[in-house]
Tab-separated table of C-alpha atoms and ligand atoms in Angstrom:
chain	number	residue	atom	x	y	z
H	1211	MET	CA	0.000	0.000	0.000
H	1212	THR	CA	1.265	3.483	-0.861
H	1213	ASN	CA	-0.122	6.305	1.275
H	1214	LEU	CA	-0.182	9.405	-0.849
H	1215	ILE	CA	-0.344	13.190	-0.512
H	1216	LEU	CA	-1.838	14.741	-3.648
H	1217	SER	CA	-0.714	18.307	-4.286
H	1218	GLY	CA	-2.943	20.193	-6.746
H	1219	CYS	CA	-5.714	17.725	-5.863
H	1220	ASN	CA	-8.534	20.002	-7.024
H	1221	GLY	CA	-7.065	20.706	-10.445
H	1222	LYS	CA	-7.760	18.767	-13.640
H	1223	MET	CA	-4.961	16.225	-13.128
H	1224	GLY	CA	-5.598	16.019	-9.372
H	1225	GLN	CA	-9.208	15.027	-9.955
H	1226	VAL	CA	-8.284	12.323	-12.524
H	1227	ILE	CA	-5.756	10.880	-10.043
H	1228	THR	CA	-8.380	11.002	-7.270
H	1229	ARG	CA	-10.736	8.931	-9.460
H	1230	LEU	CA	-8.063	6.383	-10.450
H	1231	ALA	CA	-6.797	6.067	-6.857
H	1232	GLU	CA	-10.305	5.203	-5.630
H	1233	ALA	CA	-10.257	2.137	-7.917
H	1234	ASP	CA	-6.686	1.131	-6.945
H	1235	SER	CA	-6.424	-1.023	-3.813
H	1236	ASP	CA	-2.653	-0.322	-3.568
H	1237	ILE	CA	-3.126	3.452	-3.243
H	1238	CYS	CA	-4.643	5.474	-0.414
H	1239	ILE	CA	-4.744	9.289	-0.653
H	1240	VAL	CA	-4.228	10.407	2.948
H	1241	CYS	CA	-4.578	14.107	2.176
H	1242	GLY	CA	-4.752	16.648	-0.592
H	1243	CYS	CA	-3.292	20.105	-0.853
H	1244	ASP	CA	-4.658	22.959	-2.973
H	1245	ILE	CA	-5.234	26.714	-2.677
H	1246	ASN	CA	-8.738	25.940	-3.911
H	1247	THR	CA	-10.348	24.040	-1.011
H	1248	SER	CA	-13.921	24.264	-2.307
H	1249	VAL	CA	-14.080	20.757	-3.872
H	1250	ILE	CA	-15.390	17.927	-1.650
H	1251	ASN	CA	-13.068	14.892	-1.728
H	1252	SER	CA	-12.989	11.625	0.196
H	1253	TYR	CA	-9.778	12.847	1.932
H	1254	PRO	CA	-8.986	16.054	3.866
H	1255	VAL	CA	-7.636	18.988	1.826
H	1256	TYR	CA	-5.281	21.651	3.220
H	1257	ASP	CA	-4.355	24.967	1.616
H	1258	ASP	CA	-0.817	24.445	2.936
H	1259	ILE	CA	0.826	21.013	2.988
H	1260	ASN	CA	2.621	21.887	6.259
H	1261	LYS	CA	-0.737	21.779	8.084
H	1262	PHE	CA	-0.897	17.990	7.543
H	1263	GLU	CA	0.362	16.189	10.632
H	1264	GLY	CA	0.156	12.581	9.427
H	1265	LYS	CA	2.685	10.565	7.441
H	1266	ALA	CA	2.780	9.539	3.784
H	1267	ASP	CA	4.930	7.281	1.589
H	1268	ALA	CA	5.027	9.754	-1.321
H	1269	ILE	CA	3.724	13.063	-2.660
H	1270	ILE	CA	2.491	13.566	-6.201
H	1271	ASP	CA	2.581	17.201	-7.294
H	1272	PHE	CA	0.476	18.369	-10.250
H	1273	SER	CA	-0.014	21.993	-9.227
H	1274	HIS	CA	1.898	25.140	-10.144
H	1275	PRO	CA	5.524	26.345	-9.835
H	1276	SER	CA	4.361	28.806	-7.125
H	1277	CYS	CA	3.719	25.766	-4.903
H	1278	PHE	CA	7.249	24.468	-5.346
H	1279	ASP	CA	9.078	25.922	-2.293
H	1280	ASN	CA	6.410	24.694	0.110
H	1281	ILE	CA	6.483	21.164	-1.324
H	1282	VAL	CA	10.271	20.896	-1.307
H	1283	SER	CA	10.605	22.174	2.263
H	1284	TYR	CA	7.901	19.699	3.391
H	1285	CYS	CA	9.753	16.805	1.695
H	1286	LYS	CA	13.031	17.853	3.325
H	1287	LYS	CA	11.435	18.199	6.753
H	1288	THR	CA	9.537	14.896	6.665
H	1289	LYS	CA	11.843	12.906	4.300
H	1290	THR	CA	8.879	12.143	2.049
H	1291	PRO	CA	9.634	10.995	-1.542
H	1292	LEU	CA	8.348	13.320	-4.279
H	1293	VAL	CA	6.857	12.731	-7.741
H	1294	MET	CA	7.228	16.133	-9.425
H	1295	ALA	CA	4.937	16.366	-12.443
H	1296	THR	CA	4.356	20.139	-12.506
H	1297	THR	CA	5.912	21.749	-15.585
H	1298	GLY	CA	7.232	25.251	-16.197
H	1299	LEU	CA	9.747	25.050	-13.328
H	1300	SER	CA	12.650	27.533	-13.411
H	1301	ASP	CA	16.290	26.392	-13.757
H	1302	GLU	CA	16.753	27.335	-10.090
H	1303	GLN	CA	13.820	25.111	-9.066
H	1304	ILE	CA	15.199	22.199	-11.107
H	1305	GLU	CA	18.549	22.639	-9.329
H	1306	SER	CA	16.867	22.542	-5.933
H	1307	LEU	CA	15.140	19.282	-6.935
H	1308	ASP	CA	18.618	17.864	-7.611
H	1309	ASP	CA	19.632	18.993	-4.101
H	1310	LEU	CA	16.500	17.408	-2.616
H	1311	SER	CA	17.296	14.121	-4.381
H	1312	LYS	CA	20.436	13.823	-2.235
H	1313	GLU	CA	18.145	13.450	0.805
H	1314	VAL	CA	15.007	11.704	-0.523
H	1315	ALA	CA	13.849	9.837	-3.642
H	1316	VAL	CA	12.634	12.269	-6.324
H	1317	PHE	CA	10.909	11.296	-9.564
H	1318	ARG	CA	10.657	14.003	-12.207
H	1319	SER	CA	9.193	13.738	-15.654
H	1320	ALA	CA	7.596	16.491	-17.709
H	1321	ASN	CA	5.521	13.712	-19.256
H	1322	MET	CA	4.359	10.733	-17.234
H	1323	SER	CA	3.125	8.670	-20.208
H	1324	ILE	CA	4.958	5.510	-21.205
H	1325	GLY	CA	4.398	6.296	-24.923
H	1326	ILE	CA	6.255	9.622	-24.803
H	1327	ASN	CA	9.179	7.939	-23.135
H	1328	LEU	CA	9.319	5.401	-25.963
H	1329	LEU	CA	9.100	8.267	-28.480
H	1330	ILE	CA	12.197	9.772	-26.849
H	1331	THR	CA	14.138	6.519	-27.325
H	1332	LEU	CA	13.118	6.428	-31.003
H	1333	VAL	CA	13.870	10.095	-31.789
H	1334	LYS	CA	17.305	9.839	-30.154
H	1335	GLN	CA	18.155	6.926	-32.471
H	1336	ALA	CA	16.857	8.849	-35.492
H	1337	ALA	CA	18.712	12.023	-34.490
H	1338	VAL	CA	22.050	10.208	-34.252
H	1339	LEU	CA	21.572	8.581	-37.679
H	1340	LEU	CA	20.258	11.714	-39.410
H	1341	GLU	CA	22.270	14.432	-37.605
H	1342	ASP	CA	24.176	15.845	-40.593
H	1343	LYS	CA	21.498	15.675	-43.251
H	1344	PHE	CA	18.120	16.387	-41.651
H	1345	ASP	CA	16.637	19.443	-39.920
H	1346	ILE	CA	14.864	18.712	-36.632
H	1347	GLU	CA	11.692	20.571	-35.635
H	1348	ILE	CA	9.408	19.779	-32.673
H	1349	ILE	CA	5.749	20.769	-32.895
H	1350	GLU	CA	3.584	20.439	-29.803
H	1351	LYS	CA	-0.178	21.009	-29.486
H	1352	HIS	CA	-2.154	21.529	-26.262
H	1353	HIS	CA	-5.532	22.846	-25.045
H	1354	ASN	CA	-6.257	26.560	-24.891
H	1355	LEU	CA	-5.895	26.727	-21.079
H	1356	LYS	CA	-2.215	25.728	-20.983
H	1357	ILE	CA	-0.036	28.577	-19.724
H	1358	ASP	CA	3.583	27.523	-20.345
H	1359	ALA	CA	5.025	27.246	-23.877
H	1360	PRO	CA	6.712	25.339	-25.324
H	1361	SER	CA	5.523	22.388	-23.257
H	1362	GLY	CA	7.844	20.823	-20.686
H	1363	THR	CA	7.657	17.652	-22.788
H	1364	ALA	CA	8.832	19.429	-25.961
H	1365	LEU	CA	11.807	20.781	-24.010
H	1366	MET	CA	12.475	17.346	-22.521
H	1367	ILE	CA	12.512	15.825	-26.047
H	1368	ALA	CA	14.849	18.587	-27.293
H	1369	ASP	CA	17.198	18.105	-24.311
H	1370	GLU	CA	17.360	14.343	-24.892
H	1371	ILE	CA	18.113	14.858	-28.611
H	1372	SER	CA	20.735	17.475	-27.717
H	1373	GLU	CA	22.468	15.037	-25.353
H	1374	SER	CA	22.774	12.406	-28.075
H	1375	LEU	CA	24.180	14.709	-30.800
H	1376	CYS	CA	27.906	15.427	-31.356
H	1377	ASN	CA	27.270	19.115	-32.166
H	1378	LYS	CA	25.111	20.786	-29.526
H	1379	PRO	CA	22.020	22.330	-31.161
H	1380	GLU	CA	20.592	25.778	-30.542
H	1381	TYR	CA	16.866	25.969	-29.679
H	1382	VAL	CA	14.845	28.432	-31.780
H	1383	TYR	CA	11.371	29.356	-30.514
H	1384	ASP	CA	10.300	32.296	-32.602
H	1385	ARG	CA	11.091	32.608	-36.276
H	1386	HIS	CA	8.831	35.644	-36.526
H	1387	SER	CA	11.407	37.883	-34.824
H	1388	MET	CA	14.258	37.168	-37.281
H	1389	ARG	CA	14.613	37.271	-41.024
H	1390	LYS	CA	17.301	34.733	-41.911
H	1391	LYS	CA	17.670	31.218	-43.238
H	1392	ARG	CA	17.454	28.294	-40.883
H	1393	GLU	CA	20.849	27.108	-39.661
H	1394	LYS	CA	21.814	23.422	-39.539
H	1395	LYS	CA	22.529	23.510	-35.782
H	1396	GLU	CA	18.983	24.579	-34.878
H	1397	ILE	CA	16.127	22.656	-33.307
H	1398	GLY	CA	12.885	24.573	-33.840
H	1399	LEU	CA	10.269	24.339	-31.076
H	1400	HIS	CA	6.706	25.343	-31.925
H	1401	ALA	CA	3.655	25.586	-29.673
H	1402	VAL	CA	0.068	25.341	-30.936
H	1403	ARG	CA	-2.797	26.070	-28.498
H	1404	GLY	CA	-6.460	25.314	-29.068
H	1405	GLY	CA	-9.660	23.654	-27.876
H	1406	THR	CA	-9.335	20.644	-25.622
H	1407	ILE	CA	-6.232	18.982	-27.157
H	1408	VAL	CA	-4.791	16.828	-24.339
H	1409	GLY	CA	-1.247	16.717	-25.731
H	1410	GLU	CA	0.432	16.010	-29.053
H	1411	HIS	CA	4.174	15.953	-29.770
H	1412	ASN	CA	5.511	15.580	-33.273
H	1413	VAL	CA	9.236	15.377	-33.996
H	1414	LEU	CA	9.920	16.143	-37.617
H	1415	PHE	CA	13.138	15.209	-39.406
H	1416	ALA	CA	13.154	17.059	-42.733
H	1417	GLY	CA	15.776	16.041	-45.291
H	1418	ASN	CA	16.228	16.418	-49.026
H	1419	ASP	CA	13.023	15.120	-50.633
H	1420	GLU	CA	12.027	13.031	-47.600
H	1421	ILE	CA	10.445	13.674	-44.217
H	1422	LEU	CA	10.300	11.419	-41.180
H	1423	GLU	CA	7.798	12.223	-38.429
H	1424	ILE	CA	7.601	10.496	-35.042
H	1425	LYS	CA	4.440	11.495	-33.224
H	1426	HIS	CA	2.715	10.794	-29.914
H	1427	THR	CA	-0.860	11.764	-29.121
H	1428	ALA	CA	-2.378	11.557	-25.653
H	1429	THR	CA	-6.149	11.259	-25.960
H	1430	SER	CA	-6.917	11.488	-22.249
H	1431	LYS	CA	-5.255	12.780	-19.081
H	1432	GLU	CA	-5.461	9.263	-17.617
H	1433	VAL	CA	-2.146	8.275	-19.233
H	1434	PHE	CA	-0.342	10.933	-17.142
H	1435	ALA	CA	-2.323	10.087	-14.000
H	1436	GLU	CA	-1.602	6.360	-14.317
H	1437	GLY	CA	2.102	7.050	-14.915
H	1438	SER	CA	2.315	9.261	-11.822
H	1439	LEU	CA	0.639	6.611	-9.637
H	1440	ARG	CA	3.115	4.031	-10.933
H	1441	ALA	CA	5.914	6.478	-10.098
H	1442	ALA	CA	4.615	6.968	-6.526
H	1443	LYS	CA	4.505	3.178	-5.980
H	1444	PHE	CA	8.011	2.943	-7.451
H	1445	LEU	CA	9.341	5.571	-4.975
H	1446	ASN	CA	7.717	3.986	-1.905
H	1447	GLY	CA	10.654	2.777	0.250
H	1448	ARG	CA	13.267	3.640	-2.404
H	1449	CYS	CA	16.574	5.259	-1.378
H	1450	ALA	CA	17.460	8.883	-2.133
H	1451	GLY	CA	18.198	9.754	-5.758
H	1452	MET	CA	16.763	11.272	-8.924
H	1453	TYR	CA	14.557	8.917	-10.944
H	1454	ASN	CA	12.601	9.139	-14.199
H	1455	MET	CA	10.355	7.002	-16.443
H	1456	LYS	CA	13.350	5.221	-17.943
H	1457	ASN	CA	14.391	4.040	-14.452
H	1458	LEU	CA	10.820	2.959	-13.696
H	1459	ILE	CA	10.655	0.849	-16.860
H	1460	GLU	CA	14.145	-0.625	-16.379
H	1461	LEU	CA	14.154	-1.208	-12.604
H	1462	ASN	CA	10.568	-2.431	-12.221
N	2505	LIG	N1	4.225	15.608	-16.150
N	2505	LIG	C1	3.088	15.309	-16.799
N	2505	LIG	O1	2.918	14.230	-17.373
N	2505	LIG	C2	1.979	16.335	-16.826
N	2505	LIG	C3	0.753	16.025	-17.444
N	2505	LIG	C4	-0.289	16.951	-17.370
N	2505	LIG	C5	-0.095	18.165	-16.708
N	2505	LIG	N2	1.137	18.442	-16.161
N	2505	LIG	C6	1.386	19.672	-15.424
N	2505	LIG	O2	0.773	19.565	-14.147
N	2505	LIG	C7	0.384	20.882	-13.689
N	2505	LIG	C8	-1.104	20.886	-13.322
N	2505	LIG	O3	-1.870	20.596	-14.470
N	2505	LIG	P1	-3.482	20.685	-14.429
N	2505	LIG	O4	-3.906	20.542	-15.847
N	2505	LIG	O5	-4.036	19.767	-13.413
N	2505	LIG	O6	-3.669	22.209	-13.968
N	2505	LIG	P2	-4.868	22.857	-13.142
N	2505	LIG	O7	-4.678	24.342	-13.271
N	2505	LIG	O8	-6.171	22.268	-13.550
N	2505	LIG	O9	-4.588	22.409	-11.629
N	2505	LIG	C9	-3.610	22.990	-10.805
N	2505	LIG	C10	-4.110	22.956	-9.378
N	2505	LIG	O10	-3.070	23.482	-8.549
N	2505	LIG	C11	-3.635	24.403	-7.612
N	2505	LIG	N3	-2.631	25.399	-7.239
N	2505	LIG	C12	-2.116	26.398	-8.004
N	2505	LIG	N4	-1.211	27.107	-7.321
N	2505	LIG	C13	-1.158	26.559	-6.078
N	2505	LIG	C14	-0.420	26.868	-4.895
N	2505	LIG	N5	0.460	27.874	-4.861
N	2505	LIG	N6	-0.619	26.099	-3.789
N	2505	LIG	C15	-1.494	25.042	-3.827
N	2505	LIG	N7	-2.223	24.709	-4.924
N	2505	LIG	C16	-2.047	25.450	-6.027
N	2505	LIG	C17	-4.814	25.046	-8.347
N	2505	LIG	O11	-5.783	25.583	-7.431
N	2505	LIG	C18	-5.355	23.872	-9.168
N	2505	LIG	O12	-6.364	23.162	-8.462
N	2505	LIG	C19	0.774	21.824	-14.838
N	2505	LIG	O13	2.065	22.332	-14.573
N	2505	LIG	C20	0.803	20.926	-16.052
N	2505	LIG	O14	1.619	21.404	-17.102
N	2505	LIG	C21	2.156	17.545	-16.211
């Protein structure tokens, strides 16, 4: 059994996790945390995680970067493992997660779906083989309520490609502001926002007279919720360190 604190419990992801957890006999949400306390849940909800006096095996955070300091200090104080799913974190916040991982187990992934993690493996292979001849562009699409752009997943894909290339690429986000030809070393990142699109990531390799596209589409938020619950179970009782989906797939 994994006893869970759910941060951002009254948001869209929090409510999907709440529903899935109710049907999962290995998960018990012991409390939620959200600045919006108006939703009735089967567990107590606090506007500040530090008001919770019980104990948990892990925290899942799907909230907002403004919640970050509170969550990290709670994890440090109580030595509770953390699944960090919130995107749009600053470089400074990512560094403090690395610091936290020296004391407790931390799982971070900008995309908790298994499919996206397979896409990353495939695009890294393609990038290595096509590096000199093909231009790489990443196009992501999300619903019209998403605030950060490009998505954390698009950046994660770009970072993974960058790591596998000999010549480090330069990320280009806005071609509107410059009038010049595309350079070979670029990776273009493009954000589309509209309607209720759950999440689509398309990595395009454009060469001379041929185009390869590797694409992942999430059709419901459940894929992220299920992945985060698997991550919380994976962290339960695990020693300090930084973990991701690749570790979950390999070590499980
Ligand atoms: N890693 C992944 O796979 C993945 C998948 C989907 C969404 N996300 C990310 O998860 C986050 C939440 O997504 P969502 O769609 O559920 O958003 P949402 O806006 O529906 O929910 C966020 C919740 O956090 C609460 N909140 C905001 N600031 C807070 C604070 N300072 N203290 C306490 N609670 C606070 C809000 O009241 C809200 O209930 C976003 O960053 C999103 O990009 C990640």
